[in-house]
Structures are given as C-alpha cells and as structure tokens.
XYZ file of C-alpha atoms in Angstrom:
269
model
C 66.462 62.819 70.722
C 68.858 60.009 71.524
C 71.295 59.425 68.660
C 74.045 57.536 70.504
C 74.276 55.267 73.537
C 76.341 56.678 76.389
C 77.572 54.651 79.331
C 75.958 57.131 81.730
C 72.585 56.506 80.050
C 72.839 52.743 80.422
C 74.049 53.163 84.001
C 70.971 55.236 84.875
C 68.701 52.819 82.992
C 70.115 49.889 84.962
C 69.632 51.697 88.280
C 66.146 52.973 87.455
C 64.416 52.844 84.094
C 61.805 55.367 85.254
C 64.506 57.884 86.126
C 66.023 57.306 82.690
C 62.629 57.799 81.012
C 62.007 61.106 82.731
C 65.547 62.375 82.092
C 66.106 61.269 78.489
C 62.629 60.645 77.041
C 60.567 63.333 78.775
C 63.609 65.656 78.948
C 62.983 66.536 82.617
C 66.521 67.657 83.336
C 67.205 68.205 87.030
C 70.487 69.516 88.401
C 72.689 66.854 89.992
C 73.740 66.796 93.627
C 76.814 68.243 95.280
C 79.009 65.147 94.656
C 78.489 65.553 90.905
C 79.353 69.266 91.044
C 82.409 68.433 93.130
C 83.529 65.921 90.517
C 82.877 68.257 87.588
C 84.994 70.991 89.166
C 87.839 68.518 89.713
C 87.604 67.235 86.125
C 87.619 70.745 84.672
C 90.825 71.558 86.541
C 92.509 68.249 85.651
C 91.522 68.669 81.999
C 93.009 72.175 81.965
C 96.250 70.763 83.354
C 96.385 67.841 80.917
C 95.794 69.989 77.835
C 98.491 72.481 78.683
C 100.866 69.643 79.658
C 100.460 68.149 76.189
C 101.837 71.448 74.863
C 104.430 72.316 77.513
C 105.345 69.058 79.243
C 104.828 70.739 82.614
C 102.088 70.598 85.240
C 100.348 73.768 86.378
C 100.989 75.040 89.923
C 98.580 73.710 92.542
C 97.226 77.197 93.178
C 96.191 77.548 89.532
C 94.454 74.164 89.634
C 92.531 75.112 92.764
C 91.479 78.459 91.288
C 90.209 76.690 88.174
C 88.215 74.146 90.204
C 86.771 76.795 92.506
C 85.670 78.965 89.577
C 84.042 76.004 87.821
C 82.273 74.797 90.978
C 80.794 78.240 91.620
C 79.842 78.702 87.955
C 78.009 75.379 87.783
C 76.006 76.079 90.927
C 75.234 79.655 89.878
C 74.345 78.927 86.241
C 73.064 75.335 86.281
C 72.002 74.704 89.869
C 72.467 71.853 92.321
C 70.083 69.357 93.914
C 69.756 69.584 97.698
C 66.844 67.836 99.387
C 64.440 70.295 101.090
C 65.221 69.026 104.588
C 68.879 69.913 104.043
C 68.340 73.452 102.761
C 69.113 75.078 106.148
C 72.582 73.500 105.818
C 73.001 74.582 102.194
C 76.031 76.849 102.605
C 77.906 74.377 104.797
C 77.178 71.514 102.385
C 78.298 73.548 99.376
C 81.497 74.603 101.124
C 82.201 71.002 102.090
C 81.770 69.916 98.465
C 84.194 72.560 97.233
C 86.739 71.737 99.930
C 86.602 68.052 98.994
C 87.290 68.928 95.371
C 90.278 71.076 96.380
C 91.673 68.377 98.673
C 91.321 65.847 95.846
C 93.299 68.208 93.616
C 96.114 68.287 96.166
C 96.393 64.507 95.917
C 96.138 64.644 92.129
C 98.830 67.323 91.885
C 101.258 65.558 94.227
C 100.732 61.869 93.449
C 99.091 61.533 90.046
C 99.911 64.387 87.674
C 103.736 64.082 87.834
C 103.535 60.476 86.585
C 101.178 61.216 83.676
C 102.282 61.952 80.128
C 98.979 62.780 78.402
C 98.353 62.477 74.684
C 94.645 63.285 74.894
C 92.252 64.799 77.451
C 88.447 64.742 77.556
C 88.492 62.905 74.240
C 85.030 62.664 72.687
C 84.399 59.628 70.497
C 81.788 57.394 68.865
C 82.047 53.807 67.733
C 79.888 51.425 65.707
C 79.543 48.073 67.490
C 77.073 46.555 65.041
C 73.788 47.828 66.507
C 71.216 50.311 65.212
C 72.858 53.095 67.193
C 76.524 53.865 67.921
C 78.037 54.094 71.366
C 79.598 57.380 72.484
C 81.474 58.880 75.387
C 84.223 61.166 76.625
C 87.482 59.637 77.839
C 89.013 61.527 80.772
C 92.647 60.985 79.848
C 94.647 59.008 77.322
C 98.326 58.198 77.820
C 100.439 55.962 75.616
C 98.516 52.650 75.453
C 96.372 53.368 78.552
C 93.045 54.959 79.458
C 92.864 56.846 82.746
C 89.651 57.780 84.520
C 89.298 59.928 87.640
C 86.747 59.350 90.379
C 86.061 61.172 93.639
C 84.204 58.751 95.889
C 82.891 58.792 99.427
C 84.608 55.488 100.217
C 87.119 53.140 98.627
C 85.560 50.978 95.924
C 88.004 48.081 95.569
C 89.462 46.091 92.696
C 86.318 43.986 92.361
C 84.310 47.109 91.580
C 86.773 48.145 88.864
C 86.767 44.685 87.274
C 82.963 44.573 87.150
C 82.307 48.111 85.861
C 80.901 48.567 82.349
C 82.764 51.832 81.722
C 86.072 50.183 80.696
C 84.228 47.998 78.143
C 82.796 51.172 76.657
C 86.041 53.102 76.528
C 88.061 50.227 75.094
C 85.851 50.333 71.995
C 85.978 54.131 71.804
C 89.773 54.067 72.148
C 90.091 51.477 69.381
C 87.911 53.579 67.092
C 90.292 56.543 67.568
C 93.701 54.880 67.739
C 93.153 51.701 65.740
C 93.856 49.173 68.520
C 92.725 48.407 72.041
C 94.633 50.030 74.913
C 96.757 47.783 77.118
C 94.814 48.695 80.249
C 92.254 50.936 81.918
C 93.228 52.644 85.160
C 90.845 54.160 87.688
C 92.422 56.907 89.781
C 90.136 57.065 92.799
C 90.449 59.826 95.391
C 88.499 59.538 98.634
C 88.554 62.892 100.524
C 87.626 61.798 104.042
C 87.639 64.168 107.031
C 90.537 62.487 108.834
C 92.581 61.503 105.784
C 92.402 61.468 102.022
C 93.010 58.165 100.258
C 94.290 57.626 96.752
C 93.607 54.255 95.129
C 94.633 52.913 91.741
C 92.686 50.079 90.142
C 93.945 48.700 86.840
C 91.545 46.551 84.862
C 91.566 44.922 81.426
C 89.092 44.381 78.594
C 89.584 43.052 75.080
C 86.499 43.230 72.917
C 84.081 42.083 75.612
C 80.758 40.711 74.368
C 79.205 42.107 77.536
C 79.098 45.628 76.079
C 77.058 44.536 73.077
C 74.729 42.439 75.236
C 73.913 45.346 77.541
C 73.511 47.912 74.778
C 71.329 45.561 72.720
C 68.868 44.998 75.572
C 68.954 48.724 76.337
C 67.901 49.453 72.738
C 65.048 46.964 72.990
C 63.813 48.707 76.131
C 64.116 52.066 74.401
C 62.299 50.955 71.248
C 59.466 49.346 73.184
C 59.058 52.146 75.705
C 59.406 49.792 78.659
C 61.309 51.249 81.599
C 61.527 49.250 84.807
C 61.575 51.254 88.046
C 64.249 50.792 90.673
C 63.900 48.258 93.456
C 62.101 50.248 96.152
C 64.668 49.067 98.699
C 67.584 50.328 96.606
C 69.976 52.862 98.165
C 69.372 55.232 95.255
C 65.545 55.131 95.469
C 65.550 57.759 98.223
C 65.103 61.548 98.345
C 68.829 61.874 99.037
C 69.835 60.364 95.720
C 66.964 60.974 93.312
C 65.557 64.365 92.411
C 62.503 62.676 90.867
C 61.644 60.833 94.092
C 58.886 63.140 95.355
C 57.039 63.160 92.026
C 57.673 59.538 91.046
C 54.496 57.679 90.146
C 55.862 54.522 91.759
C 56.182 56.409 95.051
C 53.112 58.669 94.950
C 50.573 56.194 93.477
C 49.862 58.564 90.606
C 49.120 57.180 87.145
C 52.078 55.091 86.066
C 53.591 55.307 82.587
C 53.337 52.043 80.677
C 55.128 51.876 77.357
C 53.656 50.455 74.193
C 55.750 48.052 72.179
C 56.422 49.500 68.757
C 58.662 46.903 67.167
C 58.649 43.182 66.663
C 62.133 42.359 67.921
C-alpha cells in the first residue's frame, strides 16, 4: 500500500508507468542491477562514516570504509539478489567484481576529496512533509550539513550542471528539509563520482530551490494517475525500455503483445 509519495516512485512513473504499476501496485519486486548495488554499498559506507563523524569529528580510515562497502555489496547480492540479463550471465563474476571495484574506487575519491570538507549534522535522514495534497511526500536525505543538503551519485558519465538544475530530487528534499529544520536550506549539492577505467572524475553541482511549484504539479498529476489506475508505458525507443535496463522487459505486455492492463477511473477529479 502506498501511503507517501517518494521521489523514486515519481521518477519511475515518469520513465515508465507500466514499470511503476508492476513494482508498486502489483508488488512484483525485482532486484536492481549492478549499478544500484554498487551505489548502495557506497552509501552504506559513507553513512557509517558520517554518523560516527557526528560523534567524534573524525573520518574513518579508508580501509574501514572499503571493508564496510565490500561487506554490504556482498550481503545485498547474497541476500537480496541482483539483476543481470541472461545473455550476460557467463560474465557474471567479472561484472560483479567490476561493480565492487567501482564502488571502492569511488570511496577513495570520497575519502580524499569529499569527506574532509564535510561537517555532518545528519545522515540518511528520513522525513515526510505535507504539501497540501491527499498524500504526504517522503524520502531519505543522504547528508545534511549546516544549511546545505548533500547527495551522492555514482554515475557512468558526467551529468553536467544542466542535469542538476532540472532534477526533481532537490525540489523534494528542500520541502523535507524545511519540515525537519523549519526553513529551506541555502543550497543542494550533488557530489558525483564517475569511476571510469582510465580515470575517476569527481564533480560538484550546486543547485537551488525555494518552494518550487513544480513539485506540487508533478505529485498532483502522479496522484491522479494513481487514483485512476492509468499508467502510461515508456516510449519504446527509450534507452531504458531495453533488457539491459528493465527487469520487466521480457514479460511486458507492451513488448510481448499479451493482454494489456487498462486502468478504470475511480474518481471524478
């Protein structure tokens, strides 16, 4: 049952309403791919560092951070699984090792270039906020420093300032931050690490929001879609409508010509 609107939900709904329907309405939960596991391992290690730094004022040694990430990566794959397309299964071990190595390389950058400059006051902060709709918004903020939100991303390529300025996530977290601390933060900073084979890049993108109406507009139309049971599929030419990026691809009615789910409107809005 959905009782709060998360940014990740709306992001999936925007990319593919059918994927959202199967994940959140039908509760067909598939394990994510290696990039997601790589990111989760990194976040677990960074969160461990931030929480102890709040208490001690010191960063953990790099070796401890790597051990934490490695343990979490292996635990997630062992206990919760990972999506690898069938054609890639012969390369499974190499792909998994590459994912772990990328997480560890990202931690080296984090430890050397990011962590020393951070004075955290909150890590993995869970929050909800009422924005005047029938359902609250909710989310988990990676890191809060004095007057700023920080978010960590491990990407396959550099995203650019335009990406940061257009993302919905900062709109979301500004409202969550205000609900916790009583005022909007001064800024939202993406810390993007790109672990390429030849070199690893670290990019900072600072972006600003102040009570954007865009958040309410997107969440309102999302709720209408949810209430009416209407979920638009992805553009069939989209990069994510492929077996590489969608675990539902091979059983998707829009790809297999099976009977297609059509929602029935159940409200008058």
